[in-house]
Every structure is written in C-alpha cells, then in structure tokens.
C-alpha cells in the first residue's frame, strides 16, 4: 500500500496535493518510505517537479540514497501502479494503520508505567490523556468545504436560528438585556475576553452571567477557577442567589431566618448543570483534555476561565519561552478550543497598572491588556468592566450618580458594533443585575412572589414558610395582623 501511494505520486504530479493533509512522514511504516516521502515533501515545498529522477538526485545529495532502498528500487515504484485514481483510499488506509501503531506504542508505555511504582497515578492519567489527544491532533485534520456546501450549511443554520430565536438571541443568554440585545448572546466558536483591574467585579460578572444561563435556561457550563477554590466560588454564587451578605456567609454568622432563606433559594442552583474545576496553574493541554471530556460526557455549551494569566502554557517540551509568548500561545489555544468544541469561551484577564497611573476617569483601553497584544488579536470580543465609584467618581458626565453602577465597555466586537452597557452592581451580594432590576427587595418565591414592592422583612413576616422565627419588631402575639388589602394595595 505504501509502495502504491509513493508510485502514484511519482507518476502523477497532482497526486501529492490529494494526500498531503492525510499523511506525514511518520505515517509510513518502512524507514525507506519515510525518507522517500520526506524528499517528495521537500520537492513540493520548493515547487520542483516530483518524479523518480528528481527524488533520486536529491537523495544522492543528502547521502540517503542507500537508506531509501537505492536508485533501482525508487525507479521501480512508479511501475508498480498504473494510475493515481485510488491514491486517497490507499492513503487513508496507511493513515489508519499509522494511528493504530501509535496507539499500540502509547498503550505499551502506559502499561509499563502502570506496573511501575515510580510514577504518580495522576501524572500517568494526565500523560495518557495528552498522548491520545496528541495522536488525534497529529493525524486527524479537518478538510476544506466547497462554497455550495458551506452555503447550504449556513442557510440551514439561519433557518434553525429563525425557529429558535427568542427575543433576538442567537447564542447563550447572558441575562443582561442590553448586552444580549447588542451581542445576541454568547456566540458559538467565539473567544470573549473580559478584562478589568482587580476589584472591578470580573468574577461577579461571569458568575452572574453563568447563573442566568445555567439556572434560567438549563445550559451546561464549565468554569475553571484558577484563582478561587470551588467552595469560595460556590459561596459567591449562594450569596448572589439567596441575596445574603457575602460577608455573613464567609464568617458563617447567619441568623435563623437567613438559613431558611438560603435553603429556600438555592434549590434551583443546586440542580443546575454547572461544573467547577479549581485546579491551580492549569496548563492549556490539561484544559483542552478536560473540556473535551466534559463535552463528551455532559455536552457543555460554554467554557469560562478565571483567569487567563494564571494559566500555564507548558506542554512538557522543556522549551523555555517568555511570558508574553506563553500568553500568546494560550490565547491562540483558547480560540482554537472554542472552534473545536463549537462553544463560546469566556476568559477573564487582568489589565496592566497603566490604568491606575493614567489621569481622568481611568477607563480602560485595548492597550491596557496585560502581557500580550495577541489577546486582543485572537479575541472575537473584548469587554472591559469599569466601576466609576471605585475611583471615587461619584457622578458621570451628565451629573447622574455612579453609586452601584458598573459599565461593560465593549472595546472590540468582530461581529458587531462597540458600545457601553450600564449594569447595576450589588457589592454585598457580589452580583451584577440589569438597571432597576434590584432595589434591595428580596424575591423569595412564595404566595406573594407575583407582587412587587414588599420588603425582604415584610415578605418573610407574611410568608408561611418563614413563620418559624419571631419578628424583629417584637410584636406582641395579641397584636392583630395587618390588613394586607390596605397595607399592600397590589
């Protein structure tokens, strides 16, 4: 089969282009065939004619003619086949055999190391995943499509969007109305960078968006938290969901009614398809392996990384690169991951200290992205989070108060316009919400949940689910209950 493929290449100048993406040097079992194919590849790259005479001449130059079987053997290859008609079929068979050999080799190494006590079992597991992933990356490549096929696929996608389109959404809803109206939701295959200085609420923003998608729309989401532990992240989510002061949750100083409120509120959150991985210093290879597994097992629809600069690009090659090159490689890999899994990837990023030293309102710019300009280049969308009150700016240009206001500045949008979206930031609950959506009012589901205007304490006092604790107003038992029709004209 290998002789047939090499012979077809030597008799048909167009044959090599048909199998170039299917085979590489390692695909051939015979060392002589590896040398011949490598020489053919060099001729192709230098745009020289590919035939028996040129191959023999180049092999003589490099001194590899005897290792390749000699001039007589190379000349005989073209006589072993009549045409190149079936070269793609033959090449596919060679490729499959090469993959099998590589799998046998890797499995043998794993088997040997598995019986040894010199290897950590988790390192061995990680090596196994990386080895098999490397085999698929090396041998399985996506081929091109013609315009007609792409057109049909595009029309089918547009028709699907028309049928499933809800409120203009074509992607995964963030839950922030103005942002979704502008972007159409988080889009498949897109890499979105969400950047800010420390303390601006990057994690709070993505956790709020993740909660909206996972709880309200039942979207499976994976979040890789390199900065906080899974427990710390869950405490933030509980604080936002139950609307209980995060400081109280951190210290565990909850009152009786707050425990009731917590358990009442988190039921939907606990049933959501959110998968948290808090592995520190996660490498890009580990991330890809874990995401592929989560995609296969749970069909995750979005990936979040918190945050990009805490990742490592080490692939075990031992090659030392600068941090800028490492970040560039990570950002490229994240974009490739989004395309491979066909999911939106949201990566948080730090900004440089140049923001702090700049005068004026200190709004971030694309040039503030830390450690690598390739982040801006690889991203489909770049968003900055900005809270004026953090810099003691109490009023905006129109004289409006900036208290509790967070801005989402869309500085780059490959598929649309750039703009600034205003959101409400509730610091004590570490969450973002639509403007006017939160006014200090609890929305505990109960028989009065459809009525607005009831304070958190009042809803607890009249909800039967909260009658197990005494009122803080110390109302005597004989005090008549208020007339709800008069007190709360719904």
Short mmCIF file of C-alpha atoms in Angstrom, two decimals:
data_model
loop_
_atom_site.label_atom_id
_atom_site.label_comp_id
_atom_site.label_asym_id
_atom_site.label_seq_id
_atom_site.Cartn_x
_atom_site.Cartn_y
_atom_site.Cartn_z
CA UNK A 1 0.00 0.00 0.00
CA UNK A 2 2.86 2.41 0.83
CA UNK A 3 4.61 1.49 -2.42
CA UNK A 4 1.38 2.16 -4.34
CA UNK A 5 1.00 5.64 -2.82
CA UNK A 6 4.62 6.60 -3.49
CA UNK A 7 4.41 5.20 -7.02
CA UNK A 8 1.22 7.17 -7.72
CA UNK A 9 2.92 10.39 -6.58
CA UNK A 10 5.88 9.73 -8.89
CA UNK A 11 3.70 9.20 -11.99
CA UNK A 12 1.11 11.95 -11.36
CA UNK A 13 2.28 15.47 -10.48
CA UNK A 14 -1.11 16.34 -8.91
CA UNK A 15 -1.34 13.25 -6.72
CA UNK A 16 0.71 14.64 -3.84
CA UNK A 17 -1.75 17.51 -3.30
CA UNK A 18 -4.57 14.99 -2.85
CA UNK A 19 -2.95 13.20 0.09
CA UNK A 20 -0.80 15.96 1.63
CA UNK A 21 -3.20 16.51 4.53
CA UNK A 22 -3.79 12.80 5.12
CA UNK A 23 -0.19 11.66 5.54
CA UNK A 24 3.03 12.75 7.19
CA UNK A 25 6.46 11.15 7.37
CA UNK A 26 5.54 9.11 10.47
CA UNK A 27 2.53 7.64 8.66
CA UNK A 28 4.85 5.28 6.77
CA UNK A 29 5.99 2.07 8.45
CA UNK A 30 9.09 1.49 6.31
CA UNK A 31 12.08 3.71 7.07
CA UNK A 32 12.97 3.76 3.35
CA UNK A 33 9.45 5.01 2.54
CA UNK A 34 9.72 7.68 5.24
CA UNK A 35 12.91 9.00 3.62
CA UNK A 36 11.36 8.98 0.13
CA UNK A 37 8.19 10.75 1.30
CA UNK A 38 10.25 13.37 3.15
CA UNK A 39 12.22 14.07 -0.03
CA UNK A 40 8.99 14.33 -2.05
CA UNK A 41 7.66 16.82 0.53
CA UNK A 42 10.82 18.95 0.20
CA UNK A 43 10.44 18.98 -3.60
CA UNK A 44 6.80 20.02 -3.26
CA UNK A 45 7.68 22.88 -0.87
CA UNK A 46 10.36 24.19 -3.23
CA UNK A 47 7.98 23.88 -6.25
CA UNK A 48 10.31 21.44 -8.06
CA UNK A 49 8.96 18.65 -10.29
CA UNK A 50 8.16 15.41 -8.44
CA UNK A 51 9.39 12.38 -10.35
CA UNK A 52 11.76 9.45 -9.91
CA UNK A 53 14.79 11.27 -11.32
CA UNK A 54 14.42 14.32 -9.06
CA UNK A 55 13.84 12.16 -5.98
CA UNK A 56 16.95 10.06 -6.72
CA UNK A 57 19.05 13.19 -7.37
CA UNK A 58 18.02 14.80 -4.06
CA UNK A 59 18.62 11.61 -2.10
CA UNK A 60 22.12 11.39 -3.55
CA UNK A 61 22.77 14.98 -2.46
CA UNK A 62 21.75 14.20 1.10
CA UNK A 63 23.56 10.86 1.15
CA UNK A 64 20.39 8.90 1.94
CA UNK A 65 20.03 7.04 -1.35
CA UNK A 66 21.04 3.66 0.09
CA UNK A 67 18.79 4.02 3.17
CA UNK A 68 15.94 4.74 0.78
CA UNK A 69 16.47 1.41 -0.99
CA UNK A 70 18.72 2.58 -3.81
CA UNK A 71 18.05 4.16 -7.20
CA UNK A 72 16.78 0.92 -8.73
CA UNK A 73 14.12 0.47 -6.03
CA UNK A 74 12.91 4.07 -6.29
CA UNK A 75 12.63 3.80 -10.07
CA UNK A 76 10.63 0.57 -9.70
CA UNK A 77 7.95 2.25 -7.54
CA UNK A 78 6.34 4.01 -10.49
CA UNK A 79 5.99 0.68 -12.34
CA UNK A 80 4.02 -0.95 -9.51
CA UNK A 81 0.84 1.03 -10.19
CA UNK A 82 -0.99 2.05 -13.35
CA UNK A 83 -2.68 5.28 -12.17
CA UNK A 84 -3.23 7.52 -9.18
CA UNK A 85 -7.01 7.04 -9.27
CA UNK A 86 -7.26 5.33 -5.86
CA UNK A 87 -4.47 7.19 -4.08
CA UNK A 88 -6.79 8.82 -1.50
CA UNK A 89 -8.24 5.45 -0.48
CA UNK A 90 -4.76 3.96 -0.17
CA UNK A 91 -3.52 6.99 1.79
CA UNK A 92 -6.45 6.71 4.23
CA UNK A 93 -5.61 3.04 4.84
CA UNK A 94 -1.98 3.97 5.57
CA UNK A 95 -3.10 6.74 7.93
CA UNK A 96 -5.38 4.38 9.87
CA UNK A 97 -2.59 1.84 10.24
CA UNK A 98 -0.26 4.59 11.50
CA UNK A 99 -2.82 5.64 14.11
CA UNK A 100 -3.17 2.04 15.27
CA UNK A 101 0.62 1.69 15.60
CA UNK A 102 0.83 4.88 17.60
CA UNK A 103 -2.00 3.78 19.90
CA UNK A 104 -0.24 0.42 20.43
CA UNK A 105 3.02 2.22 21.25
CA UNK A 106 1.39 4.64 23.70
CA UNK A 107 -0.64 1.87 25.32
CA UNK A 108 2.54 -0.19 25.79
CA UNK A 109 4.26 2.71 27.56
CA UNK A 110 1.24 3.29 29.78
CA UNK A 111 1.05 -0.41 30.60
CA UNK A 112 4.73 -0.49 31.55
CA UNK A 113 4.48 2.66 33.69
CA UNK A 114 1.21 1.42 35.23
CA UNK A 115 3.03 -1.59 36.70
CA UNK A 116 5.84 0.63 38.00
CA UNK A 117 5.80 2.33 41.41
CA UNK A 118 7.94 5.22 40.15
CA UNK A 119 5.04 7.15 38.61
CA UNK A 120 2.30 9.15 40.30
CA UNK A 121 -1.04 7.77 39.17
CA UNK A 122 -2.48 11.23 38.42
CA UNK A 123 0.57 12.21 36.39
CA UNK A 124 0.16 8.96 34.47
CA UNK A 125 -3.54 9.70 33.89
CA UNK A 126 -2.71 13.18 32.62
CA UNK A 127 0.03 11.80 30.36
CA UNK A 128 -2.39 9.23 28.97
CA UNK A 129 -4.95 11.88 28.05
CA UNK A 130 -2.31 14.11 26.47
CA UNK A 131 -0.79 11.25 24.49
CA UNK A 132 -4.07 10.15 22.92
CA UNK A 133 -5.10 13.75 22.31
CA UNK A 134 -1.76 14.30 20.54
CA UNK A 135 -2.42 11.30 18.28
CA UNK A 136 -5.77 12.71 17.13
CA UNK A 137 -4.32 16.20 16.68
CA UNK A 138 -1.45 14.90 14.56
CA UNK A 139 -3.42 12.57 12.30
CA UNK A 140 -6.98 13.87 12.05
CA UNK A 141 -7.35 17.19 10.24
CA UNK A 142 -10.44 18.95 9.01
CA UNK A 143 -10.65 19.18 5.24
CA UNK A 144 -11.90 22.15 3.23
CA UNK A 145 -15.50 22.56 2.06
CA UNK A 146 -16.71 23.96 -1.25
CA UNK A 147 -18.80 27.13 -1.41
CA UNK A 148 -22.02 25.24 -2.23
CA UNK A 149 -21.70 23.01 0.87
CA UNK A 150 -20.87 25.97 3.11
CA UNK A 151 -23.82 27.90 1.68
CA UNK A 152 -26.24 25.03 2.44
CA UNK A 153 -24.87 24.72 5.99
CA UNK A 154 -25.18 28.47 6.52
CA UNK A 155 -28.79 28.59 5.27
CA UNK A 156 -29.67 25.62 7.50
CA UNK A 157 -28.18 27.45 10.48
CA UNK A 158 -30.11 30.64 9.65
CA UNK A 159 -33.36 28.68 9.40
CA UNK A 160 -32.62 26.99 12.73
CA UNK A 161 -31.95 30.39 14.32
CA UNK A 162 -35.21 31.73 12.92
CA UNK A 163 -37.15 28.87 14.51
CA UNK A 164 -35.37 29.01 17.87
CA UNK A 165 -34.74 32.73 18.06
CA UNK A 166 -36.08 34.17 21.32
CA UNK A 167 -36.01 37.95 21.77
CA UNK A 168 -33.26 38.32 19.18
CA UNK A 169 -30.96 35.81 20.88
CA UNK A 170 -28.86 33.63 18.59
CA UNK A 171 -26.43 32.50 21.29
CA UNK A 172 -26.44 31.77 25.00
CA UNK A 173 -28.21 34.46 27.02
CA UNK A 174 -26.09 36.42 29.49
CA UNK A 175 -29.23 37.53 31.33
CA UNK A 176 -28.28 41.20 30.86
CA UNK A 177 -30.89 42.57 28.47
CA UNK A 178 -28.96 45.45 26.89
CA UNK A 179 -25.87 43.30 26.44
CA UNK A 180 -27.86 40.48 24.84
CA UNK A 181 -29.61 42.94 22.52
CA UNK A 182 -26.21 44.15 21.33
CA UNK A 183 -24.41 40.80 21.01
CA UNK A 184 -27.27 38.32 20.53
CA UNK A 185 -25.85 36.35 23.46
CA UNK A 186 -22.56 34.48 23.83
CA UNK A 187 -21.90 33.02 20.38
CA UNK A 188 -20.52 29.59 19.47
CA UNK A 189 -16.85 29.35 18.42
CA UNK A 190 -16.15 32.86 19.76
CA UNK A 191 -13.49 33.80 22.30
CA UNK A 192 -14.57 36.65 24.56
CA UNK A 193 -12.03 38.38 26.80
CA UNK A 194 -13.49 40.09 29.89
CA UNK A 195 -10.79 42.31 31.37
CA UNK A 196 -10.60 44.69 34.33
CA UNK A 197 -8.40 45.87 37.14
CA UNK A 198 -8.64 43.95 40.45
CA UNK A 199 -11.77 44.77 42.45
CA UNK A 200 -13.95 45.69 39.49
CA UNK A 201 -16.04 42.51 39.71
CA UNK A 202 -14.79 40.28 36.87
CA UNK A 203 -15.69 37.08 38.68
CA UNK A 204 -19.00 38.51 39.88
CA UNK A 205 -19.90 39.41 36.29
CA UNK A 206 -19.18 35.98 34.78
CA UNK A 207 -20.75 34.17 37.74
CA UNK A 208 -23.91 36.26 37.34
CA UNK A 209 -23.98 35.52 33.61
CA UNK A 210 -23.25 31.84 34.23
CA UNK A 211 -26.05 31.62 36.76
CA UNK A 212 -28.53 33.25 34.37
CA UNK A 213 -27.68 30.78 31.60
CA UNK A 214 -27.45 27.64 33.76
CA UNK A 215 -30.41 28.24 36.08
CA UNK A 216 -32.84 30.14 33.86
CA UNK A 217 -32.08 28.32 30.58
CA UNK A 218 -30.65 25.00 31.79
CA UNK A 219 -27.38 25.43 29.85
CA UNK A 220 -24.49 23.11 30.89
CA UNK A 221 -21.46 25.29 31.68
CA UNK A 222 -17.90 24.54 32.78
CA UNK A 223 -15.93 27.09 34.78
CA UNK A 224 -12.22 26.71 35.51
CA UNK A 225 -11.46 28.74 38.62
CA UNK A 226 -7.68 29.16 38.90
CA UNK A 227 -7.90 31.94 41.48
CA UNK A 228 -10.56 30.76 43.93
CA UNK A 229 -11.40 27.34 45.28
CA UNK A 230 -14.64 25.64 44.27
CA UNK A 231 -16.04 26.33 47.76
CA UNK A 232 -15.21 30.04 47.59
CA UNK A 233 -16.80 30.29 44.17
CA UNK A 234 -19.91 28.47 45.36
CA UNK A 235 -20.21 30.84 48.34
CA UNK A 236 -20.29 33.73 45.88
CA UNK A 237 -22.98 32.01 43.87
CA UNK A 238 -25.03 31.30 47.00
CA UNK A 239 -24.69 34.92 48.14
CA UNK A 240 -25.95 36.18 44.79
CA UNK A 241 -28.74 33.61 44.52
CA UNK A 242 -30.03 33.83 48.09
CA UNK A 243 -29.26 37.57 48.37
CA UNK A 244 -27.43 37.12 51.66
CA UNK A 245 -24.48 39.33 52.55
CA UNK A 246 -21.31 37.59 51.34
CA UNK A 247 -19.51 38.71 54.49
CA UNK A 248 -22.01 36.82 56.64
CA UNK A 249 -21.59 33.71 54.51
CA UNK A 250 -17.83 33.92 54.75
CA UNK A 251 -17.95 34.20 58.54
CA UNK A 252 -20.89 31.81 58.96
CA UNK A 253 -22.82 34.34 61.09
CA UNK A 254 -26.26 33.68 59.61
CA UNK A 255 -29.41 34.17 61.63
CA UNK A 256 -32.18 31.61 61.70
CA UNK A 257 -34.34 33.27 59.07
CA UNK A 258 -31.30 33.67 56.81
CA UNK A 259 -30.67 29.92 56.95
CA UNK A 260 -34.29 29.39 55.93
CA UNK A 261 -33.89 31.91 53.14
CA UNK A 262 -30.68 30.24 51.95
CA UNK A 263 -32.16 26.74 51.74
CA UNK A 264 -35.31 28.08 50.10
CA UNK A 265 -33.42 29.91 47.38
CA UNK A 266 -30.58 27.61 46.34
CA UNK A 267 -32.67 24.64 45.18
CA UNK A 268 -32.56 25.63 41.50
CA UNK A 269 -28.88 26.48 41.74
CA UNK A 270 -28.04 23.09 43.22
CA UNK A 271 -29.81 21.35 40.34
CA UNK A 272 -28.13 23.39 37.61
CA UNK A 273 -25.56 21.91 35.21
CA UNK A 274 -22.56 23.90 36.42
CA UNK A 275 -19.22 22.09 36.52
CA UNK A 276 -16.42 23.72 38.54
CA UNK A 277 -12.74 22.81 38.23
CA UNK A 278 -10.40 24.64 40.62
CA UNK A 279 -7.10 23.07 39.52
CA UNK A 280 -4.38 25.72 40.13
CA UNK A 281 -1.89 26.69 37.39
CA UNK A 282 -3.87 24.74 34.80
CA UNK A 283 -1.97 24.09 31.57
CA UNK A 284 -3.56 24.55 28.18
CA UNK A 285 -3.20 20.83 27.43
CA UNK A 286 -4.99 19.91 30.65
CA UNK A 287 -7.73 22.43 29.89
CA UNK A 288 -8.33 21.02 26.42
CA UNK A 289 -8.39 17.44 27.69
CA UNK A 290 -10.87 18.30 30.45
CA UNK A 291 -13.10 20.33 28.15
CA UNK A 292 -13.22 17.53 25.58
CA UNK A 293 -14.20 15.09 28.33
CA UNK A 294 -16.90 17.43 29.69
CA UNK A 295 -18.21 17.98 26.16
CA UNK A 296 -18.44 14.23 25.57
CA UNK A 297 -19.96 13.38 28.96
CA UNK A 298 -22.17 16.40 29.72
CA UNK A 299 -22.39 18.32 26.41
CA UNK A 300 -21.21 21.60 27.94
CA UNK A 301 -22.30 24.65 25.94
CA UNK A 302 -19.95 27.27 27.39
CA UNK A 303 -16.48 27.40 28.96
CA UNK A 304 -15.30 30.07 31.42
CA UNK A 305 -11.68 30.58 32.55
CA UNK A 306 -10.96 32.69 35.64
CA UNK A 307 -8.43 33.92 34.80
CA UNK A 308 -6.13 33.74 31.75
CA UNK A 309 -2.87 34.99 33.31
CA UNK A 310 -2.94 32.20 35.92
CA UNK A 311 -2.75 29.52 33.23
CA UNK A 312 0.49 27.93 32.06
CA UNK A 313 1.41 27.12 28.50
CA UNK A 314 3.85 24.38 29.46
CA UNK A 315 3.35 21.39 27.21
CA UNK A 316 6.13 19.35 28.74
CA UNK A 317 8.52 20.06 25.88
CA UNK A 318 11.01 21.71 28.18
CA UNK A 319 11.31 24.70 25.82
CA UNK A 320 11.52 27.94 27.77
CA UNK A 321 9.51 30.82 26.32
CA UNK A 322 8.96 34.35 27.51
CA UNK A 323 5.77 35.07 29.41
CA UNK A 324 4.47 37.14 26.50
CA UNK A 325 4.96 34.21 24.11
CA UNK A 326 3.33 31.88 26.62
CA UNK A 327 0.24 34.10 26.96
CA UNK A 328 0.09 34.42 23.16
CA UNK A 329 0.10 30.63 22.84
CA UNK A 330 -2.62 30.33 25.50
CA UNK A 331 -4.91 32.88 23.83
CA UNK A 332 -4.50 31.14 20.44
CA UNK A 333 -5.27 27.80 22.04
CA UNK A 334 -8.42 29.19 23.69
CA UNK A 335 -9.66 30.42 20.32
CA UNK A 336 -8.91 27.00 18.80
CA UNK A 337 -10.76 25.36 21.70
CA UNK A 338 -13.86 27.49 21.04
CA UNK A 339 -13.83 26.44 17.37
CA UNK A 340 -13.11 22.78 18.10
CA UNK A 341 -15.90 22.33 20.68
CA UNK A 342 -18.21 24.85 18.98
CA UNK A 343 -18.90 26.65 22.24
CA UNK A 344 -18.34 30.22 23.46
CA UNK A 345 -15.21 30.57 25.59
CA UNK A 346 -15.12 33.41 28.14
CA UNK A 347 -11.69 34.18 29.55
CA UNK A 348 -11.11 36.73 32.28
CA UNK A 349 -7.96 38.82 32.05
CA UNK A 350 -6.07 41.31 34.17
CA UNK A 351 -5.23 44.80 32.97
CA UNK A 352 -1.86 46.47 33.40
CA UNK A 353 -1.20 49.10 36.06
CA UNK A 354 -1.14 51.76 33.36
CA UNK A 355 -4.84 52.27 34.08
CA UNK A 356 -4.08 53.43 37.62
CA UNK A 357 -1.38 55.88 36.58
CA UNK A 358 -3.49 57.47 33.88
CA UNK A 359 -5.40 60.62 34.69
CA UNK A 360 -9.04 61.37 34.00
CA UNK A 361 -11.77 58.80 34.55
CA UNK A 362 -9.33 55.85 34.16
CA UNK A 363 -11.50 53.99 31.68
CA UNK A 364 -9.55 51.00 30.32
CA UNK A 365 -8.32 50.74 26.72
CA UNK A 366 -7.26 47.84 24.49
CA UNK A 367 -3.62 48.81 25.02
CA UNK A 368 -4.05 48.05 28.74
CA UNK A 369 -4.42 44.29 28.17
CA UNK A 370 -1.69 42.72 30.23
CA UNK A 371 1.34 40.76 28.97
CA UNK A 372 0.42 40.24 25.34
CA UNK A 373 -1.13 42.10 22.44
CA UNK A 374 -2.14 38.75 20.96
CA UNK A 375 -5.04 38.58 23.43
CA UNK A 376 -6.64 41.50 21.60
CA UNK A 377 -5.79 39.92 18.25
CA UNK A 378 -7.18 36.43 18.99
CA UNK A 379 -10.37 37.55 20.75
CA UNK A 380 -13.63 37.92 18.84
CA UNK A 381 -14.86 40.27 21.54
CA UNK A 382 -13.07 42.27 24.24
CA UNK A 383 -15.07 43.67 27.15
CA UNK A 384 -13.85 45.89 29.97
CA UNK A 385 -15.57 46.17 33.34
CA UNK A 386 -15.44 49.62 34.88
CA UNK A 387 -16.99 50.98 38.08
CA UNK A 388 -16.51 54.75 38.46
CA UNK A 389 -17.20 54.73 42.22
CA UNK A 390 -14.12 52.53 42.68
CA UNK A 391 -12.07 55.61 41.73
CA UNK A 392 -14.21 57.91 43.93
CA UNK A 393 -16.01 59.29 40.87
CA UNK A 394 -19.50 59.96 42.22
CA UNK A 395 -21.12 61.47 39.10
CA UNK A 396 -20.93 60.81 35.37
CA UNK A 397 -20.70 63.43 32.60
CA UNK A 398 -24.48 64.04 32.77
CA UNK A 399 -24.42 64.54 36.54
CA UNK A 400 -26.03 61.18 37.32
CA UNK A 401 -24.94 59.27 40.38
CA UNK A 402 -22.50 56.43 39.75
CA UNK A 403 -23.28 54.64 43.01
CA UNK A 404 -23.80 50.93 42.34
CA UNK A 405 -23.24 51.36 38.61
CA UNK A 406 -20.98 49.09 36.60
CA UNK A 407 -20.14 49.63 32.95
CA UNK A 408 -19.45 46.90 30.40
CA UNK A 409 -17.30 48.57 27.75
CA UNK A 410 -17.28 46.57 24.50
CA UNK A 411 -13.98 47.72 23.01
CA UNK A 412 -13.79 45.11 20.24
CA UNK A 413 -16.61 43.23 18.56
CA UNK A 414 -15.63 41.33 15.45
CA UNK A 415 -19.26 40.56 14.59
CA UNK A 416 -20.96 43.80 15.55
CA UNK A 417 -20.77 47.29 16.96
CA UNK A 418 -18.93 48.58 20.01
CA UNK A 419 -20.82 50.28 22.81
CA UNK A 420 -21.04 50.68 26.58
CA UNK A 421 -23.67 48.88 28.64
CA UNK A 422 -24.65 50.03 32.13
CA UNK A 423 -25.46 47.44 34.79
CA UNK A 424 -26.27 47.51 38.47
CA UNK A 425 -23.56 46.19 40.80
CA UNK A 426 -24.67 44.88 44.20
CA UNK A 427 -21.43 44.60 46.15
CA UNK A 428 -22.72 42.86 49.26
CA UNK A 429 -24.15 40.05 47.13
CA UNK A 430 -21.22 40.08 44.64
CA UNK A 431 -23.56 40.14 41.65
CA UNK A 432 -24.49 42.21 38.61
CA UNK A 433 -28.06 42.84 37.50
CA UNK A 434 -30.00 44.85 34.94
CA UNK A 435 -30.53 48.50 35.86
CA UNK A 436 -33.62 48.76 38.06
CA UNK A 437 -33.89 45.00 38.50
CA UNK A 438 -32.72 45.12 42.11
CA UNK A 439 -33.83 47.70 44.63
CA UNK A 440 -32.97 45.99 47.89
CA UNK A 441 -36.09 43.84 47.60
CA UNK A 442 -35.90 40.12 48.18
CA UNK A 443 -37.79 37.97 45.71
CA UNK A 444 -38.19 34.76 47.69
CA UNK A 445 -40.66 32.51 45.85
CA UNK A 446 -43.87 32.37 47.86
CA UNK A 447 -47.56 33.00 47.51
CA UNK A 448 -46.85 36.75 47.25
CA UNK A 449 -43.99 36.44 44.75
CA UNK A 450 -46.06 37.98 41.98
CA UNK A 451 -46.47 41.20 43.96
CA UNK A 452 -43.78 43.83 43.88
CA UNK A 453 -42.98 46.42 46.49
CA UNK A 454 -42.70 44.12 49.54
CA UNK A 455 -39.52 44.49 51.51
CA UNK A 456 -37.42 41.47 52.41
CA UNK A 457 -38.51 41.61 56.05
CA UNK A 458 -42.18 42.02 55.16
CA UNK A 459 -42.14 39.07 52.76
CA UNK A 460 -40.58 36.95 55.49
CA UNK A 461 -43.20 38.09 58.01
CA UNK A 462 -46.18 37.20 55.81
CA UNK A 463 -44.78 34.11 54.07
CA UNK A 464 -45.91 30.90 55.85
CA UNK A 465 -42.52 29.43 55.04
CA UNK A 466 -40.89 31.93 57.38
CA UNK A 467 -43.19 31.66 60.43
CA UNK A 468 -40.69 29.63 62.44
CA UNK A 469 -38.87 32.69 63.79
CA UNK A 470 -40.00 35.69 65.75
CA UNK A 471 -40.37 39.09 64.18
CA UNK A 472 -37.57 41.55 64.87
CA UNK A 473 -40.22 44.17 65.64
CA UNK A 474 -41.09 42.31 68.86
CA UNK A 475 -44.79 42.50 68.07
CA UNK A 476 -46.87 41.02 70.82
CA UNK A 477 -48.79 37.86 70.00
CA UNK A 478 -52.13 39.55 70.62
CA UNK A 479 -51.35 42.32 68.17
CA UNK A 480 -53.84 41.96 65.32
CA UNK A 481 -52.45 41.05 61.94
CA UNK A 482 -52.35 43.89 59.43
CA UNK A 483 -54.98 44.15 56.75
CA UNK A 484 -53.00 43.21 53.68
CA UNK A 485 -55.50 44.82 51.33
CA UNK A 486 -54.89 48.18 53.00
CA UNK A 487 -51.15 47.81 53.69
CA UNK A 488 -50.24 46.36 50.30
CA UNK A 489 -52.57 47.59 47.55
CA UNK A 490 -51.47 45.10 44.87
#
